[in-house]
Amino acid sequence: MALILIVDDDPGLRNSFARLIEQDGHVPLTAANGEEGIARLESDRPDLVVMDVRMPGMTGLEALARMKAKDPATPVIIMTAYGNTDTAIEAVNKGAFDYILKPFDIPEMLGLIAQALDASRQAKGHKAQPSPGEGPAVALVGQSRAMRDVYKQLGRLAATDATVLVQGESGTGKELAARALWSYSDRKSRPFVVVNCVAIPETLLESELFGHEKGAFTGATQRRAGKIEQAQGGTVFLDEIGDMPLPIQAKLLRLLQERQIERLGGKGPIPVDVRIVAATNRDLEAAMADGRFREDLYYRLQVVRIVLPPLRERKEDIPQLATHFLGLHAAAMNVQSPGLTPQALAALADHDWPGNVRELSNVLQKTLIFSRGLAIGEYDVRAALAGRSPEAPHEIGAEAVQAVEEYVRQAVAAGGPDLFGQVTDRFAALVLAEALRITGGNRTQASKLLGLSRPTLLAKMEKLGLTVQTQVKIGDTLS
Ligand SMILES: Nc1ncnc2c1ncn2[C@@H]1O[C@H](COP(=O)(O)OP(=O)(O)OP(=O)(O)O)[C@@H](O)[C@H]1O
Ligand SMILES: [Mg+2]
């Protein structure tokens, strides 16, 4: 049995939640706002706090920071509205035990409460985490379970100086995650420096990282500080570390162990204060087995790992990511961000995304060009995925053409009183129904897509007996 403090401005939620907690065998306490919550924490010493973020007056995050300052040992679970990643990362970064999305799933909430109570029993007297720099700067989109776990890890690790290895397939967001670690850390006011270990030839990489003295090698006409020195106080992101040449790996290891570097041709070690975040999309274990990666460096790097899941394993993130990227690309193109039809979303969900989030971003950029200001439909998505060019959107496969020709042949052979009218009406109905389908039934957009005026479209729909929901197949008989 534990004493659990619920802080939420919604009395309905407080009451039903309190009952739930009683049923679970605990004793609920309630507070209607942040100030009251802090007062109750001091007076009643609950074992756990569950707090809303959006409350009038002090926000849940401010209250969280004050609670953690007064009493770091009591776990706080934050309840946040769907879609608010920044808040989630910030909450964990400010020391929240975890966060849960509202409206929450009851078994999930009870599970979290049990975990938090367990953890706090084990870790009484735990140190509070330092508070992050000002506002969030890096927005990671997606609320899948897997990504929420990543946000929690980022939140916890941002406050530390631990060397972190970010792993994940190409395009999963490794660099973005590394930036998030930096932007939620106390190092935020200092540089974030990126070094790509593959893009730079081996001979240059060493001087790029560690710098050189004048005359250290032919062409070293000036003394130059390396990227690591340039990042003093900040974070160095070593991208594609699996490709780092062995001699440089040795120097990196020395940096990690001794926190100092030496310039090429230098006269002695220079102390540096940098945090290292490394990324790779390779199997470092295989590289180690092949002798291309130092074992000692591998063991040092893999202590703290963040693994970004491939997009195909978190397809529930696609709609949110799609809207996010359409917004970004539309803004860059100076156009209004169009919507996606449900069919377009289904087509996006159908794809396997070997290039992960980057591929999704690229495909949406292309669909914007295809859609010419209209809602993005299934056709646009399929065309963008197939890599077709928007200049030739009407290219049709030979099989499809043959099928249509066959239909016409049969229809003409069968004959009929108004043969021409019947066949052309049937095609007209197909074209209109498809345009309505891919625009999600929006008649204004469908008329634009078809190059008809809206009244003409409406008149033709009327004549053909179509509604926005009508589904037409070529074999259907029209009434
Ligand atoms: N969760 C996310 N939310 C928003 N944007 C994302 C997310 N993940 C990735 N992106 C975007 O997708 C693109 C690719 O991400 P990033 O460069 O971080 O991937 P990467 O894992 O480093 O890829 P590579 O291995 O190819 O270098 C970037 O434009 C990034 O901003
Ligand atoms: Mg990258």
Short mmCIF file of C-alpha atoms and ligand atoms in Angstrom, two decimals:
data_model
loop_
_atom_site.label_atom_id
_atom_site.label_comp_id
_atom_site.label_asym_id
_atom_site.label_seq_id
_atom_site.Cartn_x
_atom_site.Cartn_y
_atom_site.Cartn_z
CA MET A 1 0.00 0.00 0.00
CA ALA A 2 1.30 3.42 -0.94
CA LEU A 3 0.22 7.04 -0.66
CA ILE A 4 -0.28 8.47 -4.14
CA LEU A 5 -0.76 12.16 -4.86
CA ILE A 6 -2.80 13.05 -7.96
CA VAL A 7 -2.29 16.59 -9.25
CA ASP A 8 -4.79 17.59 -11.94
CA ASP A 9 -7.08 20.55 -12.47
CA ASP A 10 -9.90 18.35 -13.79
CA PRO A 11 -12.06 17.28 -10.83
CA GLY A 12 -13.66 14.47 -12.83
CA LEU A 13 -10.31 12.94 -13.59
CA ARG A 14 -9.14 13.37 -9.99
CA ASN A 15 -12.16 11.50 -8.67
CA SER A 16 -12.17 8.62 -11.10
CA PHE A 17 -8.40 8.27 -10.82
CA ALA A 18 -8.63 8.31 -7.00
CA ARG A 19 -11.16 5.49 -7.12
CA LEU A 20 -8.93 3.53 -9.45
CA ILE A 21 -6.01 3.92 -7.06
CA GLU A 22 -8.13 2.74 -4.13
CA GLN A 23 -9.20 -0.32 -6.09
CA ASP A 24 -5.53 -0.99 -6.74
CA GLY A 25 -4.95 -1.07 -2.98
CA HIS A 26 -3.37 2.35 -2.48
CA VAL A 27 -4.40 5.56 -0.74
CA PRO A 28 -5.08 8.53 -3.03
CA LEU A 29 -4.46 12.17 -2.20
CA THR A 30 -5.47 14.94 -4.58
CA ALA A 31 -4.43 18.48 -5.46
CA ALA A 32 -6.03 20.77 -8.01
CA ASN A 33 -2.93 22.66 -9.14
CA GLY A 34 0.87 22.79 -8.99
CA GLU A 35 1.11 24.99 -5.89
CA GLU A 36 -1.23 22.76 -3.94
CA GLY A 37 0.66 19.71 -5.18
CA ILE A 38 3.97 21.07 -3.87
CA ALA A 39 2.37 21.92 -0.51
CA ARG A 40 0.91 18.42 -0.26
CA LEU A 41 4.21 16.83 -1.16
CA GLU A 42 5.75 18.59 1.85
CA SER A 43 2.91 18.07 4.28
CA ASP A 44 1.77 14.55 3.39
CA ARG A 45 4.97 12.97 2.08
CA PRO A 46 3.35 10.77 -0.59
CA ASP A 47 5.27 7.82 -2.04
CA LEU A 48 4.48 8.85 -5.60
CA VAL A 49 3.10 11.84 -7.51
CA VAL A 50 1.09 11.60 -10.74
CA MET A 51 0.72 15.06 -12.26
CA ASP A 52 -0.86 16.67 -15.30
CA VAL A 53 1.20 19.08 -17.43
CA ARG A 54 -1.46 21.54 -18.53
CA MET A 55 -2.95 23.25 -15.54
CA PRO A 56 -3.92 26.87 -14.97
CA GLY A 57 -1.20 28.76 -13.11
CA MET A 58 1.97 26.79 -12.59
CA THR A 59 2.46 24.12 -15.27
CA GLY A 60 3.14 20.53 -14.34
CA LEU A 61 6.72 20.88 -15.57
CA GLU A 62 7.41 23.85 -13.31
CA ALA A 63 5.82 22.05 -10.39
CA LEU A 64 7.91 18.99 -11.26
CA ALA A 65 11.13 21.01 -11.16
CA ARG A 66 10.22 22.43 -7.74
CA MET A 67 9.20 19.08 -6.38
CA LYS A 68 12.47 17.55 -7.56
CA ALA A 69 14.42 20.40 -5.94
CA LYS A 70 12.68 19.84 -2.60
CA ASP A 71 12.40 16.08 -2.67
CA PRO A 72 14.37 14.31 -5.39
CA ALA A 73 13.55 10.83 -4.09
CA THR A 74 9.80 10.86 -4.64
CA PRO A 75 9.00 9.67 -8.16
CA VAL A 76 6.75 11.79 -10.32
CA ILE A 77 4.80 10.46 -13.29
CA ILE A 78 3.76 13.15 -15.74
CA MET A 79 0.55 12.99 -17.77
CA THR A 80 0.83 14.74 -21.09
CA ALA A 81 -1.46 15.31 -24.05
CA TYR A 82 -0.99 13.18 -27.14
CA GLY A 83 1.56 14.48 -29.60
CA ASN A 84 3.67 16.51 -27.25
CA THR A 85 7.16 15.05 -27.55
CA ASP A 86 8.95 18.12 -26.29
CA THR A 87 7.06 17.99 -23.05
CA ALA A 88 7.73 14.30 -22.73
CA ILE A 89 11.49 14.66 -23.19
CA GLU A 90 11.60 17.69 -20.96
CA ALA A 91 9.60 15.95 -18.25
CA VAL A 92 11.98 12.99 -18.09
CA ASN A 93 14.91 15.37 -18.36
CA LYS A 94 13.63 17.35 -15.36
CA GLY A 95 13.60 14.15 -13.40
CA ALA A 96 10.15 12.68 -14.00
CA PHE A 97 10.12 8.93 -13.47
CA ASP A 98 8.14 8.53 -16.66
CA TYR A 99 5.35 10.07 -18.62
CA ILE A 100 2.09 8.73 -19.90
CA LEU A 101 -0.16 10.02 -22.66
CA LYS A 102 -3.65 11.24 -21.90
CA PRO A 103 -6.20 9.72 -22.17
CA PHE A 104 -4.31 6.87 -20.57
CA ASP A 105 -4.79 3.20 -20.68
CA ILE A 106 -5.67 1.95 -17.16
CA PRO A 107 -3.50 -1.19 -17.11
CA GLU A 108 -0.58 0.85 -18.46
CA MET A 109 -1.04 3.48 -15.75
CA LEU A 110 -1.26 0.89 -12.97
CA GLY A 111 1.82 -0.86 -14.36
CA LEU A 112 3.73 2.40 -14.36
CA ILE A 113 2.65 3.17 -10.79
CA ALA A 114 3.88 -0.26 -9.65
CA GLN A 115 7.21 0.27 -11.42
CA ALA A 116 7.68 3.73 -9.96
CA LEU A 117 6.94 2.53 -6.42
CA ASP A 118 9.38 -0.34 -6.88
CA ALA A 119 12.11 1.90 -8.19
CA SER A 120 11.69 4.44 -5.42
CA ARG A 121 11.87 1.75 -2.74
CA GLN A 122 15.16 0.63 -4.22
CA ALA A 123 16.61 4.05 -4.79
CA LYS A 124 15.79 6.22 -1.80
CA GLY A 125 18.17 9.12 -1.61
CA HIS A 126 18.75 9.25 -5.36
CA LYS A 127 20.36 12.41 -6.69
CA ALA A 128 18.21 14.89 -8.61
CA GLN A 129 19.12 15.46 -12.24
CA PRO A 130 20.41 18.87 -13.20
CA SER A 131 17.92 21.03 -15.04
CA PRO A 132 18.34 21.44 -18.81
CA GLY A 133 19.05 24.58 -20.77
CA GLU A 134 16.14 26.77 -21.81
CA GLY A 135 13.38 25.69 -24.19
CA PRO A 136 13.37 22.61 -26.37
CA ALA A 137 15.15 22.95 -29.68
CA VAL A 138 14.87 19.58 -31.37
CA ALA A 139 11.48 18.14 -32.18
CA LEU A 140 11.34 14.40 -32.59
CA VAL A 141 8.01 13.34 -34.00
CA GLY A 142 6.24 10.06 -33.27
CA GLN A 143 4.47 8.58 -30.28
CA SER A 144 4.94 4.86 -30.82
CA ARG A 145 5.88 2.85 -27.74
CA ALA A 146 9.36 2.34 -29.19
CA MET A 147 9.94 6.07 -29.74
CA ARG A 148 8.58 6.95 -26.33
CA ASP A 149 11.20 4.65 -24.85
CA VAL A 150 13.81 6.49 -26.90
CA TYR A 151 12.60 9.87 -25.58
CA LYS A 152 12.89 8.58 -22.03
CA GLN A 153 16.45 7.46 -22.64
CA LEU A 154 17.30 10.78 -24.26
CA GLY A 155 15.80 12.66 -21.34
CA ARG A 156 17.76 10.67 -18.79
CA LEU A 157 21.05 10.74 -20.69
CA ALA A 158 20.95 14.39 -21.73
CA ALA A 159 21.71 15.46 -18.18
CA THR A 160 24.85 13.31 -18.00
CA ASP A 161 28.25 13.43 -19.69
CA ALA A 162 28.15 9.75 -20.58
CA THR A 163 29.52 8.79 -23.98
CA VAL A 164 26.55 7.56 -25.99
CA LEU A 165 26.42 5.28 -29.01
CA VAL A 166 23.38 5.82 -31.23
CA GLN A 167 22.58 2.86 -33.44
CA GLY A 168 19.98 2.45 -36.12
CA GLU A 169 19.49 1.89 -39.80
CA SER A 170 20.13 4.68 -42.24
CA GLY A 171 17.62 7.51 -41.93
CA THR A 172 16.19 6.52 -38.56
CA GLY A 173 17.12 9.83 -36.94
CA LYS A 174 20.48 9.15 -35.32
CA GLU A 175 21.81 12.63 -35.89
CA LEU A 176 18.57 14.16 -34.69
CA ALA A 177 18.75 12.08 -31.52
CA ALA A 178 22.34 13.21 -30.95
CA ARG A 179 21.24 16.83 -31.34
CA ALA A 180 18.44 16.23 -28.89
CA LEU A 181 20.93 14.92 -26.33
CA TRP A 182 22.91 18.10 -26.72
CA SER A 183 19.99 20.50 -26.84
CA TYR A 184 18.53 19.17 -23.59
CA SER A 185 21.88 19.29 -21.81
CA ASP A 186 23.79 21.95 -19.91
CA ARG A 187 26.15 21.99 -22.88
CA LYS A 188 23.52 23.62 -25.03
CA SER A 189 25.15 27.06 -24.94
CA ARG A 190 28.35 25.49 -26.31
CA PRO A 191 28.86 24.04 -29.83
CA PHE A 192 27.47 20.86 -31.34
CA VAL A 193 30.14 19.77 -33.80
CA VAL A 194 29.62 17.05 -36.40
CA VAL A 195 32.44 14.97 -37.81
CA ASN A 196 31.58 12.42 -40.47
CA CYS A 197 34.16 9.67 -40.32
CA VAL A 198 33.47 8.32 -43.83
CA ALA A 199 33.24 11.55 -45.74
CA ILE A 200 36.76 12.64 -44.79
CA PRO A 201 39.85 10.80 -46.11
CA GLU A 202 41.89 9.12 -43.39
CA THR A 203 44.87 11.42 -43.72
CA LEU A 204 42.70 14.48 -43.19
CA LEU A 205 40.42 13.02 -40.54
CA GLU A 206 43.12 12.98 -37.91
CA SER A 207 43.95 16.64 -38.30
CA GLU A 208 40.26 17.47 -38.68
CA LEU A 209 39.56 15.92 -35.28
CA PHE A 210 42.68 16.73 -33.32
CA GLY A 211 44.12 19.75 -35.14
CA HIS A 212 47.73 20.38 -36.04
CA GLU A 213 50.66 22.68 -35.38
CA LYS A 214 52.25 24.70 -38.12
CA GLY A 215 54.63 22.49 -40.13
CA ALA A 216 53.22 19.21 -38.79
CA PHE A 217 52.95 17.91 -42.35
CA THR A 218 53.41 19.24 -45.86
CA GLY A 219 50.74 21.86 -46.39
CA ALA A 220 50.27 22.61 -42.69
CA THR A 221 51.12 26.25 -43.13
CA GLN A 222 48.95 27.37 -40.24
CA ARG A 223 48.35 26.08 -36.78
CA ARG A 224 44.80 24.81 -36.59
CA ALA A 225 42.53 23.67 -33.78
CA GLY A 226 40.63 20.45 -34.51
CA LYS A 227 36.90 19.85 -34.25
CA ILE A 228 37.26 18.47 -30.74
CA GLU A 229 38.94 21.61 -29.49
CA GLN A 230 36.39 23.73 -31.32
CA ALA A 231 33.68 21.96 -29.39
CA GLN A 232 35.14 22.82 -25.96
CA GLY A 233 32.34 22.64 -23.42
CA GLY A 234 29.97 21.23 -26.02
CA THR A 235 29.29 17.97 -27.80
CA VAL A 236 31.11 16.20 -30.63
CA PHE A 237 29.00 13.97 -32.85
CA LEU A 238 31.10 11.29 -34.51
CA ASP A 239 28.98 10.04 -37.37
CA GLU A 240 29.62 6.63 -38.95
CA ILE A 241 32.11 5.69 -36.28
CA GLY A 242 32.23 2.14 -37.67
CA ASP A 243 34.31 3.56 -40.51
CA MET A 244 36.84 5.31 -38.31
CA PRO A 245 40.39 4.12 -39.21
CA LEU A 246 42.17 2.12 -36.49
CA PRO A 247 44.94 4.64 -35.68
CA ILE A 248 42.30 7.31 -35.07
CA GLN A 249 40.28 4.89 -32.94
CA ALA A 250 43.33 4.63 -30.66
CA LYS A 251 43.44 8.40 -30.27
CA LEU A 252 39.73 8.58 -29.61
CA LEU A 253 40.06 5.97 -26.89
CA ARG A 254 42.74 8.08 -25.28
CA LEU A 255 40.45 11.08 -25.37
CA LEU A 256 37.67 9.10 -23.70
CA GLN A 257 39.99 7.79 -21.00
CA GLU A 258 42.10 10.84 -20.28
CA ARG A 259 39.94 13.71 -21.47
CA GLN A 260 42.86 15.19 -23.36
CA ILE A 261 44.10 15.35 -26.93
CA GLU A 262 47.27 16.14 -28.76
CA ARG A 263 47.47 18.10 -31.99
CA LEU A 264 49.47 16.65 -34.88
CA GLY A 265 53.04 17.81 -34.42
CA GLY A 266 51.97 19.13 -31.02
CA LYS A 267 54.12 19.67 -27.99
CA GLY A 268 51.91 18.08 -25.38
CA PRO A 269 48.40 17.14 -24.32
CA ILE A 270 45.60 19.68 -24.27
CA PRO A 271 42.78 19.09 -21.78
CA VAL A 272 39.33 19.08 -23.35
CA ASP A 273 35.85 19.01 -21.93
CA VAL A 274 33.62 17.52 -24.59
CA ARG A 275 30.85 15.02 -24.60
CA ILE A 276 31.12 12.37 -27.30
CA VAL A 277 28.06 11.01 -29.05
CA ALA A 278 28.84 8.46 -31.76
CA ALA A 279 26.57 6.94 -34.36
CA THR A 280 26.69 3.98 -36.66
CA ASN A 281 24.37 2.04 -38.93
CA ARG A 282 26.83 -0.84 -39.06
CA ASP A 283 27.27 -3.91 -37.02
CA LEU A 284 30.21 -2.91 -34.82
CA GLU A 285 30.52 -6.45 -33.53
CA ALA A 286 31.19 -7.72 -37.03
CA ALA A 287 33.71 -4.93 -37.58
CA MET A 288 35.39 -5.91 -34.33
CA ALA A 289 35.48 -9.58 -35.34
CA ASP A 290 37.13 -8.55 -38.62
CA GLY A 291 39.73 -6.52 -36.77
CA ARG A 292 38.43 -3.25 -38.17
CA PHE A 293 37.18 -1.98 -34.86
CA ARG A 294 39.09 -1.93 -31.59
CA GLU A 295 37.65 -4.13 -28.92
CA ASP A 296 38.42 -1.78 -26.06
CA LEU A 297 36.76 1.10 -27.88
CA TYR A 298 33.75 -1.07 -28.69
CA TYR A 299 33.23 -2.02 -25.07
CA ARG A 300 33.62 1.55 -24.01
CA LEU A 301 31.05 2.78 -26.54
CA GLN A 302 28.41 0.14 -26.12
CA VAL A 303 27.87 0.79 -22.40
CA VAL A 304 25.28 3.44 -23.14
CA ARG A 305 23.39 2.74 -26.32
CA ILE A 306 20.33 4.22 -27.87
CA VAL A 307 18.85 2.08 -30.62
CA LEU A 308 16.49 3.81 -33.03
CA PRO A 309 13.87 1.42 -34.35
CA PRO A 310 13.33 1.20 -38.12
CA LEU A 311 10.20 2.94 -39.39
CA ARG A 312 8.62 -0.32 -40.57
CA GLU A 313 8.46 -1.39 -36.91
CA ARG A 314 6.61 1.74 -35.86
CA LYS A 315 4.20 2.41 -38.68
CA GLU A 316 1.82 4.07 -36.25
CA ASP A 317 4.19 7.05 -36.35
CA ILE A 318 3.68 7.52 -40.10
CA PRO A 319 0.62 9.80 -40.04
CA GLN A 320 2.21 12.20 -37.56
CA LEU A 321 5.56 12.18 -39.37
CA ALA A 322 3.81 12.67 -42.72
CA THR A 323 1.96 15.76 -41.50
CA HIS A 324 5.17 17.05 -39.96
CA PHE A 325 7.18 16.70 -43.16
CA LEU A 326 4.42 18.06 -45.41
CA GLY A 327 4.37 21.13 -43.18
CA LEU A 328 8.15 21.53 -43.39
CA HIS A 329 8.39 21.03 -47.16
CA ALA A 330 5.34 23.16 -47.91
CA ALA A 331 6.82 25.98 -45.84
CA ALA A 332 10.12 25.66 -47.71
CA MET A 333 8.25 25.79 -51.03
CA ASN A 334 6.16 28.66 -49.78
CA VAL A 335 2.88 26.86 -50.36
CA GLN A 336 0.07 25.84 -48.04
CA SER A 337 0.45 22.43 -46.52
CA PRO A 338 -2.08 20.12 -48.18
CA GLY A 339 -3.88 17.29 -46.42
CA LEU A 340 -3.52 13.60 -47.12
CA THR A 341 -6.49 11.47 -48.07
CA PRO A 342 -7.07 8.32 -46.00
CA GLN A 343 -6.11 6.30 -49.09
CA ALA A 344 -2.82 8.18 -49.34
CA LEU A 345 -2.09 7.40 -45.70
CA ALA A 346 -2.92 3.75 -46.32
CA ALA A 347 -0.49 3.71 -49.24
CA LEU A 348 2.22 5.19 -47.01
CA ALA A 349 1.52 2.54 -44.38
CA ASP A 350 1.80 -0.15 -47.05
CA HIS A 351 5.39 0.65 -47.89
CA ASP A 352 8.32 -0.92 -46.06
CA TRP A 353 10.53 2.19 -45.81
CA PRO A 354 14.04 0.76 -46.21
CA GLY A 355 15.32 4.35 -46.06
CA ASN A 356 13.28 4.99 -42.92
CA VAL A 357 12.30 8.51 -41.86
CA ARG A 358 14.54 10.17 -44.43
CA GLU A 359 12.83 8.24 -47.22
CA LEU A 360 9.43 9.23 -45.88
CA SER A 361 10.48 12.86 -45.86
CA ASN A 362 11.75 12.62 -49.46
CA VAL A 363 8.64 10.86 -50.71
CA LEU A 364 6.38 13.50 -49.17
CA GLN A 365 8.42 16.23 -50.74
CA LYS A 366 7.80 14.59 -54.12
CA THR A 367 4.08 14.14 -53.50
CA LEU A 368 3.86 17.87 -52.91
CA ILE A 369 5.11 18.45 -56.43
CA PHE A 370 2.72 15.84 -57.85
CA SER A 371 -0.29 17.14 -55.99
CA ARG A 372 -0.10 20.66 -57.43
CA GLY A 373 -1.78 22.23 -54.43
CA LEU A 374 -4.49 19.61 -54.03
CA ALA A 375 -4.91 17.15 -51.21
CA ILE A 376 -2.38 14.38 -51.57
CA GLY A 377 -4.03 11.21 -52.79
CA GLU A 378 -3.05 7.63 -53.21
CA TYR A 379 -1.99 8.27 -56.79
CA ASP A 380 0.53 10.91 -55.72
CA VAL A 381 2.00 8.63 -53.08
CA ARG A 382 2.29 5.65 -55.41
CA ALA A 383 3.86 7.83 -58.10
CA ALA A 384 6.35 9.32 -55.65
CA LEU A 385 7.22 5.88 -54.29
CA ALA A 386 7.71 4.53 -57.79
CA GLY A 387 10.04 7.44 -58.51
CA ARG A 388 7.93 8.59 -61.44
CA SER A 389 8.47 12.17 -62.50
CA PRO A 390 5.69 14.66 -61.92
CA GLU A 391 6.11 15.93 -65.49
CA ALA A 392 4.67 12.71 -66.89
CA PRO A 393 1.95 11.76 -64.44
CA HIS A 394 -0.21 10.14 -67.09
CA GLU A 395 2.19 7.47 -68.14
CA ILE A 396 0.16 4.28 -67.97
CA GLY A 397 1.43 0.74 -68.01
CA ALA A 398 0.94 -1.34 -71.20
CA GLU A 399 -1.17 -3.90 -69.36
CA ALA A 400 -3.64 -1.30 -68.20
CA VAL A 401 -3.93 0.07 -71.72
CA GLN A 402 -4.58 -3.39 -73.12
CA ALA A 403 -7.29 -4.01 -70.56
CA VAL A 404 -9.10 -0.85 -71.55
CA GLU A 405 -8.78 -1.68 -75.25
CA GLU A 406 -10.19 -5.12 -74.58
CA TYR A 407 -13.12 -3.60 -72.73
CA VAL A 408 -13.89 -1.26 -75.60
CA ARG A 409 -13.64 -4.10 -78.11
CA GLN A 410 -16.13 -6.19 -76.16
CA ALA A 411 -18.51 -3.31 -75.54
CA VAL A 412 -18.58 -2.38 -79.24
CA ALA A 413 -19.00 -6.02 -80.26
CA ALA A 414 -21.97 -6.36 -77.88
CA GLY A 415 -23.53 -3.23 -79.38
CA GLY A 416 -26.55 -1.36 -77.96
CA PRO A 417 -28.96 1.44 -78.73
CA ASP A 418 -26.80 4.30 -77.41
CA LEU A 419 -23.40 2.59 -77.69
CA PHE A 420 -21.23 5.68 -77.80
CA GLY A 421 -23.05 7.39 -74.94
CA GLN A 422 -22.96 4.29 -72.77
CA VAL A 423 -19.27 3.63 -73.17
CA THR A 424 -18.18 7.23 -72.69
CA ASP A 425 -20.48 7.68 -69.69
CA ARG A 426 -18.98 4.64 -68.11
CA PHE A 427 -15.48 6.06 -68.54
CA ALA A 428 -16.60 9.47 -67.35
CA ALA A 429 -18.05 7.89 -64.22
CA LEU A 430 -14.81 6.05 -63.56
CA VAL A 431 -12.74 9.20 -63.92
CA LEU A 432 -14.99 11.27 -61.67
CA ALA A 433 -15.26 8.57 -59.01
CA GLU A 434 -11.49 8.14 -58.92
CA ALA A 435 -10.89 11.88 -58.66
CA LEU A 436 -13.40 12.07 -55.81
CA ARG A 437 -11.81 9.10 -54.11
CA ILE A 438 -8.27 10.44 -54.12
CA THR A 439 -9.39 13.87 -52.96
CA GLY A 440 -11.32 12.29 -50.12
CA GLY A 441 -14.65 13.36 -51.63
CA ASN A 442 -13.73 17.03 -51.85
CA ARG A 443 -15.61 18.27 -54.94
CA THR A 444 -13.71 21.54 -55.24
CA GLN A 445 -10.37 19.72 -55.29
CA ALA A 446 -11.70 17.01 -57.57
CA SER A 447 -12.88 19.60 -60.07
CA LYS A 448 -9.45 21.24 -60.05
CA LEU A 449 -7.79 17.89 -60.51
CA LEU A 450 -10.03 17.11 -63.49
CA GLY A 451 -9.71 20.51 -65.06
CA LEU A 452 -13.48 21.09 -64.81
CA SER A 453 -15.35 23.93 -63.21
CA ARG A 454 -17.09 22.94 -60.01
CA PRO A 455 -20.60 23.41 -61.48
CA THR A 456 -19.63 21.23 -64.47
CA LEU A 457 -18.40 18.51 -62.14
CA LEU A 458 -21.60 18.69 -60.08
CA ALA A 459 -23.73 18.56 -63.23
CA LYS A 460 -21.85 15.52 -64.53
CA MET A 461 -22.12 13.78 -61.16
CA GLU A 462 -25.83 14.45 -61.20
CA LYS A 463 -26.20 13.19 -64.75
CA LEU A 464 -24.22 10.03 -64.01
CA GLY A 465 -25.96 9.45 -60.70
CA LEU A 466 -22.72 9.66 -58.70
CA THR A 467 -22.36 10.66 -55.08
CA VAL A 468 -19.00 11.29 -53.40
CA GLN A 469 -19.18 7.76 -51.99
CA THR A 470 -20.01 5.98 -55.23
CA GLN A 471 -17.50 3.36 -56.17
CA VAL A 472 -17.38 2.63 -59.87
CA LYS A 473 -15.77 -0.33 -61.58
CA ILE A 474 -15.43 -0.56 -65.33
CA GLY A 475 -17.79 -3.53 -65.51
CA ASP A 476 -20.54 -1.86 -63.46
CA THR A 477 -23.80 -1.09 -65.18
CA LEU A 478 -24.84 2.49 -64.70
CA SER A 479 -28.42 3.26 -63.96
N1 LIG B 1 11.50 11.20 -35.22
C1 LIG B 1 11.72 12.15 -36.13
N2 LIG B 1 10.97 13.25 -36.15
C2 LIG B 1 11.19 14.21 -37.07
N3 LIG B 1 12.14 14.15 -38.01
C3 LIG B 1 12.92 13.07 -38.04
C4 LIG B 1 12.76 12.01 -37.09
N4 LIG B 1 13.69 11.06 -37.37
C5 LIG B 1 14.39 11.51 -38.42
N5 LIG B 1 13.95 12.71 -38.83
C6 LIG B 1 14.46 13.48 -39.99
O1 LIG B 1 14.81 12.53 -40.97
C7 LIG B 1 16.02 12.86 -41.60
C8 LIG B 1 17.04 11.78 -41.34
O2 LIG B 1 17.43 11.78 -39.98
P1 LIG B 1 18.96 11.67 -39.52
O3 LIG B 1 19.85 12.41 -40.45
O4 LIG B 1 19.04 12.02 -38.09
O5 LIG B 1 19.13 10.09 -39.73
P2 LIG B 1 20.42 9.18 -39.55
O6 LIG B 1 19.98 8.04 -38.73
O7 LIG B 1 21.56 10.00 -39.06
O8 LIG B 1 20.65 8.68 -41.02
P3 LIG B 1 22.04 8.18 -41.75
O9 LIG B 1 22.40 6.88 -41.11
O10 LIG B 1 21.61 8.00 -43.16
O11 LIG B 1 23.04 9.24 -41.53
C9 LIG B 1 16.43 14.20 -41.04
O12 LIG B 1 15.92 15.20 -41.88
C10 LIG B 1 15.74 14.24 -39.69
O13 LIG B 1 15.48 15.56 -39.31
MG MG B 2 23.31 10.52 -40.07
#
